[in-house]
mmCIF file with all atom_site columns, C-alpha atoms in Angstrom:
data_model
loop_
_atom_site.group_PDB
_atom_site.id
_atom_site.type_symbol
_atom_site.label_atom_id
_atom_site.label_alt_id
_atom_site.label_comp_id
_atom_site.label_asym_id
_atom_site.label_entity_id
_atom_site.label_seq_id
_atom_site.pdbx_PDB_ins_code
_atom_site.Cartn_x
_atom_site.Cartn_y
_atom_site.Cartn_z
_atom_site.occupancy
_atom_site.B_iso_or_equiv
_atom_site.pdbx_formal_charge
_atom_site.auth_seq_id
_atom_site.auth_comp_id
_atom_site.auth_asym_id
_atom_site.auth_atom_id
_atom_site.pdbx_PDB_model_num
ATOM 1   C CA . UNK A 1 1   ? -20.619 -6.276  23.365  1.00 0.00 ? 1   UNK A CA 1
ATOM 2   C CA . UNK A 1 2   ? -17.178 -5.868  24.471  1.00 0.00 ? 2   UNK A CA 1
ATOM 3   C CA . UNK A 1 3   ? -16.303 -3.041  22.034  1.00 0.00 ? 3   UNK A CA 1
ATOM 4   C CA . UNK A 1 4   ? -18.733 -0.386  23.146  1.00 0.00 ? 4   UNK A CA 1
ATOM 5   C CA . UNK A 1 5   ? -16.643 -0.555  26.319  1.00 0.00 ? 5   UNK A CA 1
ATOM 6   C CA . UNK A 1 6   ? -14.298 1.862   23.969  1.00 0.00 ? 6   UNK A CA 1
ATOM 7   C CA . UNK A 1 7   ? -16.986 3.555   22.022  1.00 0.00 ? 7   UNK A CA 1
ATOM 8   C CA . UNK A 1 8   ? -17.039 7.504   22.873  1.00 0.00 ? 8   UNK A CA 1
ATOM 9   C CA . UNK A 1 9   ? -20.470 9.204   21.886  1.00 0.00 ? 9   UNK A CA 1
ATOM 10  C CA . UNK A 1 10  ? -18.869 12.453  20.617  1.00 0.00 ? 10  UNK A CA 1
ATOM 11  C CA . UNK A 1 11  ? -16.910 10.006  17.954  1.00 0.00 ? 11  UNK A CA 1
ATOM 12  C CA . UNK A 1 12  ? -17.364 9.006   14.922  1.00 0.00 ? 12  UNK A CA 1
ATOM 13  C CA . UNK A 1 13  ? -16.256 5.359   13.788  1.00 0.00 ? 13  UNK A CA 1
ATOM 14  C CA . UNK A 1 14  ? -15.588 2.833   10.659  1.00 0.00 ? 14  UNK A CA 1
ATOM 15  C CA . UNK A 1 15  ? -15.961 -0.682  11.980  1.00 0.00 ? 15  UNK A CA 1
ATOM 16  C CA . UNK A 1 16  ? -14.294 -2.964  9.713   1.00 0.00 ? 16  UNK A CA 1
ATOM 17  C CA . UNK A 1 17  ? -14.065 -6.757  9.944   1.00 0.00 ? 17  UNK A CA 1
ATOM 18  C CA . UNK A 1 18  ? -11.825 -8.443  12.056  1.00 0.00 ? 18  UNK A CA 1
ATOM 19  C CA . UNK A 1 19  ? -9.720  -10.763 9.856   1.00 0.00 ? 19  UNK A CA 1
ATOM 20  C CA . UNK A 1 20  ? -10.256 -14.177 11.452  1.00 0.00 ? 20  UNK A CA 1
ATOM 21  C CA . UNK A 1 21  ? -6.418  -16.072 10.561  1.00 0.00 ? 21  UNK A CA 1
ATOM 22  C CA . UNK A 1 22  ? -4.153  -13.227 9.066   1.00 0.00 ? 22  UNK A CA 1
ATOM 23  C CA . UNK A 1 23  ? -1.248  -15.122 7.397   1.00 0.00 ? 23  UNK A CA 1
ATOM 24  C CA . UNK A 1 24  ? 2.073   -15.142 10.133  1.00 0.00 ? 24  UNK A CA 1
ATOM 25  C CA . UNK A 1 25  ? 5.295   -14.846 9.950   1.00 0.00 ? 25  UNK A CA 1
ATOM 26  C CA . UNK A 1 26  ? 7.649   -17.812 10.769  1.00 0.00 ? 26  UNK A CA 1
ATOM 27  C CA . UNK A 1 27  ? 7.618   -16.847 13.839  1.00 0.00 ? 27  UNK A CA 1
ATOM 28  C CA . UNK A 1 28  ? 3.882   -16.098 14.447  1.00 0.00 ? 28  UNK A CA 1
ATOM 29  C CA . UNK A 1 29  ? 3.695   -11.829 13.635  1.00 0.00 ? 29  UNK A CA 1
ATOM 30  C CA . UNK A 1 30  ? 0.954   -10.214 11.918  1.00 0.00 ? 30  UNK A CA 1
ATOM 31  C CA . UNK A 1 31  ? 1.770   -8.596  9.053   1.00 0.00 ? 31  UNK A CA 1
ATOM 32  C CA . UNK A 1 32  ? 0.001   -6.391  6.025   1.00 0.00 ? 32  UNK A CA 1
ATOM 33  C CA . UNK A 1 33  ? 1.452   -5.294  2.657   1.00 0.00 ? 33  UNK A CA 1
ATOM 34  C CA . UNK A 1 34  ? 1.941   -1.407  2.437   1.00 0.00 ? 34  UNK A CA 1
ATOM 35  C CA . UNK A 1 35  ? 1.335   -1.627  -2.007  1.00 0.00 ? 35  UNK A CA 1
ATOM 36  C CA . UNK A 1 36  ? 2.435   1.293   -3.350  1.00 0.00 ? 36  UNK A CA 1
ATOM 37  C CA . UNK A 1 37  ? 0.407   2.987   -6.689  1.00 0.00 ? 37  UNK A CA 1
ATOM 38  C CA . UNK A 1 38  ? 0.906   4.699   -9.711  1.00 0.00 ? 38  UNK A CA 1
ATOM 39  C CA . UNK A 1 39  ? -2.290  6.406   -11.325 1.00 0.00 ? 39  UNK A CA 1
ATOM 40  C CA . UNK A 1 40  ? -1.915  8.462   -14.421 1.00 0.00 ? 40  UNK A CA 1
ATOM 41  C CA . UNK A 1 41  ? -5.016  9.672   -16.266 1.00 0.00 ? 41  UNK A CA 1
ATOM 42  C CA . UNK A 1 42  ? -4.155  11.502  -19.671 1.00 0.00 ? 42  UNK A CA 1
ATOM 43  C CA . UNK A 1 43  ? -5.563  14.574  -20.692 1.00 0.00 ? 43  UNK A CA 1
ATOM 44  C CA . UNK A 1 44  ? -8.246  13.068  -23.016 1.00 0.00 ? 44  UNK A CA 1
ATOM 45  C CA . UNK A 1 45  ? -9.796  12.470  -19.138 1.00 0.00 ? 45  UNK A CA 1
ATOM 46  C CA . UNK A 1 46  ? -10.584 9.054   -20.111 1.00 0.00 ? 46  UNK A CA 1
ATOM 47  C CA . UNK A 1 47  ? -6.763  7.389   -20.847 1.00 0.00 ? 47  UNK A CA 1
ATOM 48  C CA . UNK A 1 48  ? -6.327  5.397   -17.576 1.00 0.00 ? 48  UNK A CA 1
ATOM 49  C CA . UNK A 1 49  ? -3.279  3.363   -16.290 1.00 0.00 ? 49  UNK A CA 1
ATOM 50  C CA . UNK A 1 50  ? -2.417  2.112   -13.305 1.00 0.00 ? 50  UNK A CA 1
ATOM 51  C CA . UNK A 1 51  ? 0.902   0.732   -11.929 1.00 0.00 ? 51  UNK A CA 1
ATOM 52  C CA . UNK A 1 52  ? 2.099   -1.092  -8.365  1.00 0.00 ? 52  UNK A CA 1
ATOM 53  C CA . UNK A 1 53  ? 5.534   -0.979  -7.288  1.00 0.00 ? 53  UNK A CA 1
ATOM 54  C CA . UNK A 1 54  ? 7.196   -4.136  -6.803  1.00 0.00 ? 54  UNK A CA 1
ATOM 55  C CA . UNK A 1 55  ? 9.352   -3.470  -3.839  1.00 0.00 ? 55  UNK A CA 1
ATOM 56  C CA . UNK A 1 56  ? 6.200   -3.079  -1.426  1.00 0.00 ? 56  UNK A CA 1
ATOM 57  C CA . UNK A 1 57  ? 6.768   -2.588  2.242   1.00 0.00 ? 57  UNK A CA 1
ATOM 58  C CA . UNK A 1 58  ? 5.963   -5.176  4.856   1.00 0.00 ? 58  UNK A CA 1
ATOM 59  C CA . UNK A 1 59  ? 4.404   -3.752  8.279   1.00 0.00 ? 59  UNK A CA 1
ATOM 60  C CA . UNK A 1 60  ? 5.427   -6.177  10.817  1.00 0.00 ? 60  UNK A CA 1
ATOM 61  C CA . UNK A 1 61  ? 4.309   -6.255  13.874  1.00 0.00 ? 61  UNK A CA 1
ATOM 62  C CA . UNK A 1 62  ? 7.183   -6.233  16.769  1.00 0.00 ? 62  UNK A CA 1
ATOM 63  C CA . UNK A 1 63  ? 4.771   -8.845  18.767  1.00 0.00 ? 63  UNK A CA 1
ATOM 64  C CA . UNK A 1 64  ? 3.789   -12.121 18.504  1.00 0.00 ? 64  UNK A CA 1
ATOM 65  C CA . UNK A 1 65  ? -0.082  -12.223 17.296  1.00 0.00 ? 65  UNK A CA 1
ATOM 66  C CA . UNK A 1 66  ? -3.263  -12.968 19.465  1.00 0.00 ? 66  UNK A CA 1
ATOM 67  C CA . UNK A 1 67  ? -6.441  -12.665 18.673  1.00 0.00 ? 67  UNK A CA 1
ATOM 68  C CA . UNK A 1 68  ? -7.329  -11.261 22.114  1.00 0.00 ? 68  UNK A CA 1
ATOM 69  C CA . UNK A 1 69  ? -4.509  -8.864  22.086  1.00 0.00 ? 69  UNK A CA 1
ATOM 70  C CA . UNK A 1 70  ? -6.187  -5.771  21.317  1.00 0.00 ? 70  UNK A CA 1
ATOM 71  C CA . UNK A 1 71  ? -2.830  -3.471  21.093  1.00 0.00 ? 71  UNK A CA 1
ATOM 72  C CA . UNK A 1 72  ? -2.328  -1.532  17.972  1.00 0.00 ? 72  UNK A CA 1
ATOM 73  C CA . UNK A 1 73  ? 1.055   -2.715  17.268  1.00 0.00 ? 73  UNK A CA 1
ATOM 74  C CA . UNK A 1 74  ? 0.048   -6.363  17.563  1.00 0.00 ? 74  UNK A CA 1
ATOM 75  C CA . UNK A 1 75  ? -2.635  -5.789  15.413  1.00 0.00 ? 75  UNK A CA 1
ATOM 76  C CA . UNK A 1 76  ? -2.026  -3.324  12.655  1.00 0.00 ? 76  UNK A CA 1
ATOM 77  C CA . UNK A 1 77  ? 1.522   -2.119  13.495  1.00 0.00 ? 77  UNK A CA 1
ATOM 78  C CA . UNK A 1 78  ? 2.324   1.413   10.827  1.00 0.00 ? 78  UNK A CA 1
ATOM 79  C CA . UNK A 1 79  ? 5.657   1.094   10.927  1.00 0.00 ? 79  UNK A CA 1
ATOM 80  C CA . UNK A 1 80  ? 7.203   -0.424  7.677   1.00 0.00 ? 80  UNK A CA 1
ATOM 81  C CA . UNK A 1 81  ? 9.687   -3.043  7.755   1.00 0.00 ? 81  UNK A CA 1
ATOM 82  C CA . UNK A 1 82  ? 12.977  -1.951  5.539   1.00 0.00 ? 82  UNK A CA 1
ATOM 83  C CA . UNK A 1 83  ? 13.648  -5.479  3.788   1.00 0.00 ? 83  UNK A CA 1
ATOM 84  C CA . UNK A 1 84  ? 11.675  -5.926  0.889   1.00 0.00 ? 84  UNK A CA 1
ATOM 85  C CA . UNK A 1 85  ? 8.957   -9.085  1.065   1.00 0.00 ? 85  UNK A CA 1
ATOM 86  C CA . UNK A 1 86  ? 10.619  -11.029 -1.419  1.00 0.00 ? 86  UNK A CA 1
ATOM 87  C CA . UNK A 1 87  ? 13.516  -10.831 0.879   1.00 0.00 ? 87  UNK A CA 1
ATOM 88  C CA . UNK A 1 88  ? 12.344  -10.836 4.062   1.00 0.00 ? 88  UNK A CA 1
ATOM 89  C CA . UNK A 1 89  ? 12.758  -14.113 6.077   1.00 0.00 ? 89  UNK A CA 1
ATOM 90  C CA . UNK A 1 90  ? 10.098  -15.911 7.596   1.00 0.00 ? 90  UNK A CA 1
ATOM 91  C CA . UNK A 1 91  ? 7.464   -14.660 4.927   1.00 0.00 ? 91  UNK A CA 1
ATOM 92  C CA . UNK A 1 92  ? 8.933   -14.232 1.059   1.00 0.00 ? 92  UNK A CA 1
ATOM 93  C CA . UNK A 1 93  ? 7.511   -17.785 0.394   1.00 0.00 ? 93  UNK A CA 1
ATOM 94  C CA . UNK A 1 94  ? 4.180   -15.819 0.244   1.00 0.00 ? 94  UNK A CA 1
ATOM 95  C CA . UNK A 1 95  ? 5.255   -12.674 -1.614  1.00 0.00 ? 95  UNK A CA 1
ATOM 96  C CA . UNK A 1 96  ? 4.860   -13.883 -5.600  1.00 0.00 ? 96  UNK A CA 1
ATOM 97  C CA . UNK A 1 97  ? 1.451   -15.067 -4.432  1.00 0.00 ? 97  UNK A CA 1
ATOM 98  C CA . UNK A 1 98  ? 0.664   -12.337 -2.581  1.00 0.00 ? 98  UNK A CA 1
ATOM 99  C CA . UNK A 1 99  ? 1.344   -9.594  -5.054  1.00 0.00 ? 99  UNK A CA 1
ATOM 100 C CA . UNK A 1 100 ? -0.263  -11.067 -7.737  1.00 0.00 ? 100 UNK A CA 1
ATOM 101 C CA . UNK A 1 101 ? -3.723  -11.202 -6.060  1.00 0.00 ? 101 UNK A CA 1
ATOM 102 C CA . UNK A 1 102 ? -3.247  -7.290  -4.498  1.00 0.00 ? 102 UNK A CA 1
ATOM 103 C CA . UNK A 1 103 ? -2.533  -6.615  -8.188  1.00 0.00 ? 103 UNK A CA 1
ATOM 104 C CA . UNK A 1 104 ? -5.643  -8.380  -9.461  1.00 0.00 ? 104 UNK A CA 1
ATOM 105 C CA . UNK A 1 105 ? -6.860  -6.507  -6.087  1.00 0.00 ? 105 UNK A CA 1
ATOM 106 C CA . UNK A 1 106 ? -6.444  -3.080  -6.893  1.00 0.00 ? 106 UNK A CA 1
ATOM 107 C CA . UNK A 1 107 ? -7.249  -3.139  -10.018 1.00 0.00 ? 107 UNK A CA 1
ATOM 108 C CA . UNK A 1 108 ? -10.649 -4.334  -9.715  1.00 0.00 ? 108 UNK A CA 1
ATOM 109 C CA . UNK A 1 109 ? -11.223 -1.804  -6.977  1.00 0.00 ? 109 UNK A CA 1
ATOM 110 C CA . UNK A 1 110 ? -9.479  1.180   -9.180  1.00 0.00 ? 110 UNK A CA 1
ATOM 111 C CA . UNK A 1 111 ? -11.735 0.143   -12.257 1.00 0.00 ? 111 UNK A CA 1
ATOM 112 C CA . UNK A 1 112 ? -14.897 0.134   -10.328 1.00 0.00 ? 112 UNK A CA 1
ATOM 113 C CA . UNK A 1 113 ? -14.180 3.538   -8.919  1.00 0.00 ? 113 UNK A CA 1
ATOM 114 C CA . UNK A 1 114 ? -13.428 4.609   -12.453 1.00 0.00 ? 114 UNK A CA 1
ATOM 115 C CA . UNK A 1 115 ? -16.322 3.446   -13.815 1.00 0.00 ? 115 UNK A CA 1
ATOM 116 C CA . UNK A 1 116 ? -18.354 4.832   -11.266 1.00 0.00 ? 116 UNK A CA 1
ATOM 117 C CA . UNK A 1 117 ? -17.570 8.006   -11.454 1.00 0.00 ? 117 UNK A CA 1
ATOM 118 C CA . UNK A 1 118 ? -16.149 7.978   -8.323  1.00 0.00 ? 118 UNK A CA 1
ATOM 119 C CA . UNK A 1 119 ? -12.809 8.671   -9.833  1.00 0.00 ? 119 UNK A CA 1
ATOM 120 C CA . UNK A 1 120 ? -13.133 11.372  -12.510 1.00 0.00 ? 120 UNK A CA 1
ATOM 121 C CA . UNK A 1 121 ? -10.302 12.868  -15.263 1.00 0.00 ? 121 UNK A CA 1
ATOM 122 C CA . UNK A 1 122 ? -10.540 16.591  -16.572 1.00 0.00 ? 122 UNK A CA 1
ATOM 123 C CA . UNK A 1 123 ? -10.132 17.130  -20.297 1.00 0.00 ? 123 UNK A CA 1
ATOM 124 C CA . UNK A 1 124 ? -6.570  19.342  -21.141 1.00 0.00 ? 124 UNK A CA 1
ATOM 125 C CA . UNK A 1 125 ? -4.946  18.213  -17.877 1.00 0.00 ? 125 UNK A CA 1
ATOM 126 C CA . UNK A 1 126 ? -3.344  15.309  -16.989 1.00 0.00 ? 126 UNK A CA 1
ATOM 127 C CA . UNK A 1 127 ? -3.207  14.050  -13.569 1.00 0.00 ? 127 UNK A CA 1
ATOM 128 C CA . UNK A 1 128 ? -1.306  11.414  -11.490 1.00 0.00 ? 128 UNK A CA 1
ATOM 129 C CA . UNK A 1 129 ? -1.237  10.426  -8.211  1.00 0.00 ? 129 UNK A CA 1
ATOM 130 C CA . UNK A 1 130 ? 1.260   8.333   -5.998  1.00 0.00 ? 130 UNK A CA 1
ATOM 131 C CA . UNK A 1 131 ? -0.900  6.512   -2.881  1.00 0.00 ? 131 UNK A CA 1
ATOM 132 C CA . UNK A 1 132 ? -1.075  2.740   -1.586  1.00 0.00 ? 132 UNK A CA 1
ATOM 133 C CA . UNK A 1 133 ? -3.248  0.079   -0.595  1.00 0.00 ? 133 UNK A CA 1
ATOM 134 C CA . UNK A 1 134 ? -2.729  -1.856  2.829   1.00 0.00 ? 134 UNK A CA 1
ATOM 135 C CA . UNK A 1 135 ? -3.933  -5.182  2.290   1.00 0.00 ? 135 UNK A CA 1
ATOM 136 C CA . UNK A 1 136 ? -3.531  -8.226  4.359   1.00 0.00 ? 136 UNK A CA 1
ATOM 137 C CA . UNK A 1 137 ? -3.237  -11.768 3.447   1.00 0.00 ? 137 UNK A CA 1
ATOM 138 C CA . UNK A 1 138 ? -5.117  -14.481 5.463   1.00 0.00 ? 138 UNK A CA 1
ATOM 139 C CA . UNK A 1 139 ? -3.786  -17.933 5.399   1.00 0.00 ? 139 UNK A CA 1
ATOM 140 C CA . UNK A 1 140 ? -6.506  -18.953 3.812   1.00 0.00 ? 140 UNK A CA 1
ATOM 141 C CA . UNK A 1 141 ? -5.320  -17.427 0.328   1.00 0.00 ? 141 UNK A CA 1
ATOM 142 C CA . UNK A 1 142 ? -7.518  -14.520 0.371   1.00 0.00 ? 142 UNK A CA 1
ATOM 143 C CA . UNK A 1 143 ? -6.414  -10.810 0.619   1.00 0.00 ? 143 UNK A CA 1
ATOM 144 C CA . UNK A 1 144 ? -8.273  -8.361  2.508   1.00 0.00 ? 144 UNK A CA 1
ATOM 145 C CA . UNK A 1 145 ? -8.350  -4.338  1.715   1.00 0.00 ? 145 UNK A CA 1
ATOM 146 C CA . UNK A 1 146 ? -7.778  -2.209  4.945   1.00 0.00 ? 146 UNK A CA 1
ATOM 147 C CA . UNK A 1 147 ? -7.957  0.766   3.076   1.00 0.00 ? 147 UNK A CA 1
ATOM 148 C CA . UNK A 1 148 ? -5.844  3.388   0.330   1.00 0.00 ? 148 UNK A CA 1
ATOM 149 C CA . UNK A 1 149 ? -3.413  6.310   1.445   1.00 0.00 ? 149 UNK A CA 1
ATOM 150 C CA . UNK A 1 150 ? -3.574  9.524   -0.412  1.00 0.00 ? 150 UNK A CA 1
ATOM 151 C CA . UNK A 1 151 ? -0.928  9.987   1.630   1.00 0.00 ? 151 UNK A CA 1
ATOM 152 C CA . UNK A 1 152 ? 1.163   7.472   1.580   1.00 0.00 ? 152 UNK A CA 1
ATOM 153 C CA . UNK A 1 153 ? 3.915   6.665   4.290   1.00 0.00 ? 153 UNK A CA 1
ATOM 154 C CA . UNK A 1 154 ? 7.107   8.188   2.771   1.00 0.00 ? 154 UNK A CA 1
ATOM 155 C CA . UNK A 1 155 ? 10.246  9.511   4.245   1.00 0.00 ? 155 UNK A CA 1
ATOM 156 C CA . UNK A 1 156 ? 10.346  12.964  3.585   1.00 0.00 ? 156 UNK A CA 1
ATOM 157 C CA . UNK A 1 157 ? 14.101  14.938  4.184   1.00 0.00 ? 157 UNK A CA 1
ATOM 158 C CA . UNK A 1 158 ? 12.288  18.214  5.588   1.00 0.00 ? 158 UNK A CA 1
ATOM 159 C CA . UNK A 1 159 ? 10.248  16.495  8.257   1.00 0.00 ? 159 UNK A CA 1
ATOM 160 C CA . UNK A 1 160 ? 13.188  13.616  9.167   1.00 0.00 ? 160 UNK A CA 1
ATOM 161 C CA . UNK A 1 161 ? 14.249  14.039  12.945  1.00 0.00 ? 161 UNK A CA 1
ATOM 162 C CA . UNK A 1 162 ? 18.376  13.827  12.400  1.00 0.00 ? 162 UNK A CA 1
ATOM 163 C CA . UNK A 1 163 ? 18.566  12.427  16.235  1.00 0.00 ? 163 UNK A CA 1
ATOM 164 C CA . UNK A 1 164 ? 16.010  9.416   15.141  1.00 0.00 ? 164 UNK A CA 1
ATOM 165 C CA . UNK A 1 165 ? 18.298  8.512   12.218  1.00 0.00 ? 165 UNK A CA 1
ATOM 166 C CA . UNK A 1 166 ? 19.287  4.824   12.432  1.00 0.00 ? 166 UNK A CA 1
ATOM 167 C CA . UNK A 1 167 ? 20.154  1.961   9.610   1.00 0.00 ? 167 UNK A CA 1
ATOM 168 C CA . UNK A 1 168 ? 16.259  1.063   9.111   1.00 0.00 ? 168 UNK A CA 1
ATOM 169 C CA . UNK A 1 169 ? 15.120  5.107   8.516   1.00 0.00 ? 169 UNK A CA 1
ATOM 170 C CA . UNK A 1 170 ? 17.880  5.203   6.117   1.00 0.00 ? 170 UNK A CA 1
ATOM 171 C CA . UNK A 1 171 ? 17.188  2.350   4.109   1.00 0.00 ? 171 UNK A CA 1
ATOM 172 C CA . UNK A 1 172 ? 13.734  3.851   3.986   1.00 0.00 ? 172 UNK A CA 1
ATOM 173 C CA . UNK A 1 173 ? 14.480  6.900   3.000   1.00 0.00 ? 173 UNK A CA 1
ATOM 174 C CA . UNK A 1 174 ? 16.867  5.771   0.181   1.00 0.00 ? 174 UNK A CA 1
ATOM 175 C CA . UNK A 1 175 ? 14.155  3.295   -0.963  1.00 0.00 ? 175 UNK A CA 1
ATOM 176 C CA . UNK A 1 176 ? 11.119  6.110   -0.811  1.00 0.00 ? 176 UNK A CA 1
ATOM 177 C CA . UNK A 1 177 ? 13.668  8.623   -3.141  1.00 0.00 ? 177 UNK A CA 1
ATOM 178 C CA . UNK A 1 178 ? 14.161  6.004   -5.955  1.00 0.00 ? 178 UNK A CA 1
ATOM 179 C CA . UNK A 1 179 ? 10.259  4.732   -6.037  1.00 0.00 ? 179 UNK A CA 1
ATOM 180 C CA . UNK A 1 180 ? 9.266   8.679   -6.401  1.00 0.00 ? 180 UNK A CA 1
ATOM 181 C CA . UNK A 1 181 ? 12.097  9.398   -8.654  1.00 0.00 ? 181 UNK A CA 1
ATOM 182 C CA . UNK A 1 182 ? 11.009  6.311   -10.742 1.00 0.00 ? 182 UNK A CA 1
ATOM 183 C CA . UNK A 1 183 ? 7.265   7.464   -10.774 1.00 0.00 ? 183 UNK A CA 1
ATOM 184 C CA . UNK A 1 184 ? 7.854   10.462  -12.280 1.00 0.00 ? 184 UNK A CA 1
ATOM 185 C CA . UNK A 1 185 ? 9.923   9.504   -14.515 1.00 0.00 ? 185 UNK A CA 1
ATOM 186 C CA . UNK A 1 186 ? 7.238   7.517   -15.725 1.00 0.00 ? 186 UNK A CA 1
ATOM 187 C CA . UNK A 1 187 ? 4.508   10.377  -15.886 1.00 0.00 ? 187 UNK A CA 1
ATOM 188 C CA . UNK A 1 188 ? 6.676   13.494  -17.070 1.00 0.00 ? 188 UNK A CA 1
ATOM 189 C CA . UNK A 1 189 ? 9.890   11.361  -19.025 1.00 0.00 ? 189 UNK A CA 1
ATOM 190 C CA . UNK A 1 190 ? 13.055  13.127  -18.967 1.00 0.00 ? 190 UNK A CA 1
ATOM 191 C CA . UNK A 1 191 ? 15.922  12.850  -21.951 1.00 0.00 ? 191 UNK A CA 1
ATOM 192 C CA . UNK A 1 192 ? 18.534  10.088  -20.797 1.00 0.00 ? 192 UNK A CA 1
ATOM 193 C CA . UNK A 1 193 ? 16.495  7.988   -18.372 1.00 0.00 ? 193 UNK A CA 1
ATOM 194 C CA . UNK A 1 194 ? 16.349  4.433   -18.762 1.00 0.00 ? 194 UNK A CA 1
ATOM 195 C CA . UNK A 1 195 ? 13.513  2.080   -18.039 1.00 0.00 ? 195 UNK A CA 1
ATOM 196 C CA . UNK A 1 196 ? 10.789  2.284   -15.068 1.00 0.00 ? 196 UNK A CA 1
ATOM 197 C CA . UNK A 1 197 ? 12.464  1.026   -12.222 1.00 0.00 ? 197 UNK A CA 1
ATOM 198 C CA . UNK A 1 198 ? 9.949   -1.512  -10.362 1.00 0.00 ? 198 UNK A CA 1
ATOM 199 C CA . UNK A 1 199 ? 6.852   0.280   -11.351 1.00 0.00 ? 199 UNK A CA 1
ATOM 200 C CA . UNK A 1 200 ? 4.525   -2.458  -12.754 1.00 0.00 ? 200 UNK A CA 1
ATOM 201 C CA . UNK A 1 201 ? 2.306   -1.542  -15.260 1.00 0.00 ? 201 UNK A CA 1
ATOM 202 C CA . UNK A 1 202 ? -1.208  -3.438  -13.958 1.00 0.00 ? 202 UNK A CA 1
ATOM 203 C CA . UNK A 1 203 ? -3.843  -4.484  -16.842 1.00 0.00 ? 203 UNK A CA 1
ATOM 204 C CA . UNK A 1 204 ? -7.362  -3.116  -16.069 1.00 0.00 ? 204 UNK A CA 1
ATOM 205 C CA . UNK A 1 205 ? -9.389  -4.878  -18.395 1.00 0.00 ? 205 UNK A CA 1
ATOM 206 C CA . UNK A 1 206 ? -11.645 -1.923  -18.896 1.00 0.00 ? 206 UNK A CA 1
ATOM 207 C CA . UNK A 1 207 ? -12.374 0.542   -21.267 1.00 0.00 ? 207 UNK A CA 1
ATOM 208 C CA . UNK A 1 208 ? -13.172 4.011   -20.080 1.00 0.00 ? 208 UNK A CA 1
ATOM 209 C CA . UNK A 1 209 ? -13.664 5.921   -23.600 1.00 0.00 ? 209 UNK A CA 1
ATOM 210 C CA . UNK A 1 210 ? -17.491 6.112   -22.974 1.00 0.00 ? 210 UNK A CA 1
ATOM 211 C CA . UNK A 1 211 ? -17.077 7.379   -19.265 1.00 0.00 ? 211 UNK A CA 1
ATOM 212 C CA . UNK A 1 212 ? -17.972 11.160  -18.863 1.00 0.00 ? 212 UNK A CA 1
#
């Protein structure tokens, strides 16, 4: 096989499955949904609730897409695309779709993990955590996980390079500041503050009294 050409023994690797007809731009880019997540568990350890944040980033890739093109960029590019998807030309036709299922998505994945005990509360502390999802969308109608972010790609002020600054950091950077903002305002409320922003509260389906 062709990839053990770049297999090093002293590695270790996840092989994950190629997705056969990743849903295009317009003008024929690969593209995945950077979701962005919300996770509060109260301090009963058992209260769950889960939110997605509506203005998700797009990762476009700056090349047209080939199946035999083996670049990372072309690929899976990590650079986030400033515009939101229900804005962005050449693929917000997909985006209600689209975020619906990486809801429905998420959720199911979140739950299971929950129920598993793969996620765990702690009774007298409550816990939250920002982190996303990258999913991409085949043109098929079917949404594939790449994997979630405990770290999620933010613009942070203390690690920004002033000499890299251009239009599309700054938009960024603006847009990071209100969705963290917004999250916390959700998880610790704060006299005066009105609504949720885009946070999304997601329906589960499940209840988690009974987990230990």
């Amino acid at each position: 096989s062709e990839i053990m050409n770049f297999i090093k023994s002293d590695r270790r690797y996840v092989v994950q499955r190629h997705v056969k007809d990743p849903l295009l731009t317009d003008d024929g880019k690969k593209t995945h949904v950077k979701f962005y997540l919300l996770l509060i568990c109260e301090d009963d350890g058992t209260s769950w609730t889960l939110y997605s944040y509506k203005n998700a980033k797009l990762s476009i890739s700056p090349n047209k897409w080939s199946p035999t093109d083996l670049s990372q960029d072309t690929q899976v590019t990590i650079h986030r695309h400033p515009i939101p998807p229900n804005e962005t030309e050449g693929w917000k036709q997909h985006w209600v779709q689209t975020y619906n299922k990486c809801q429905i998505g998420t959720a199911d994945v979140i739950s299971r993990a929950i129920s598993l005990g793969k996620l765990k509360g702690r009774k007298g502390k409550k816990q939250f955590e920002v982190f996303s999802a990258d999913w991409m969308p085949d043109e098929h109608g079917n949404i594939w996980l790449f994997e979630f972010n405990m770290s999620p790609a933010v613009c942070q002020k203390e690690f920004d390079d002033v000499e890299k600054r251009d239009i599309r950091r700054d938009k960024l950077m603006k847009d990071d500041e209100v969705m963290m903002r917004d999250a916390l305002s959700i998880v610790c409320p704060w006299e005066g503050q009105t609504g949720i922003g885009l946070w999304d509260k997601i329906v589960m389906n499940v209840d988690f009294s009974s987990e230990s």
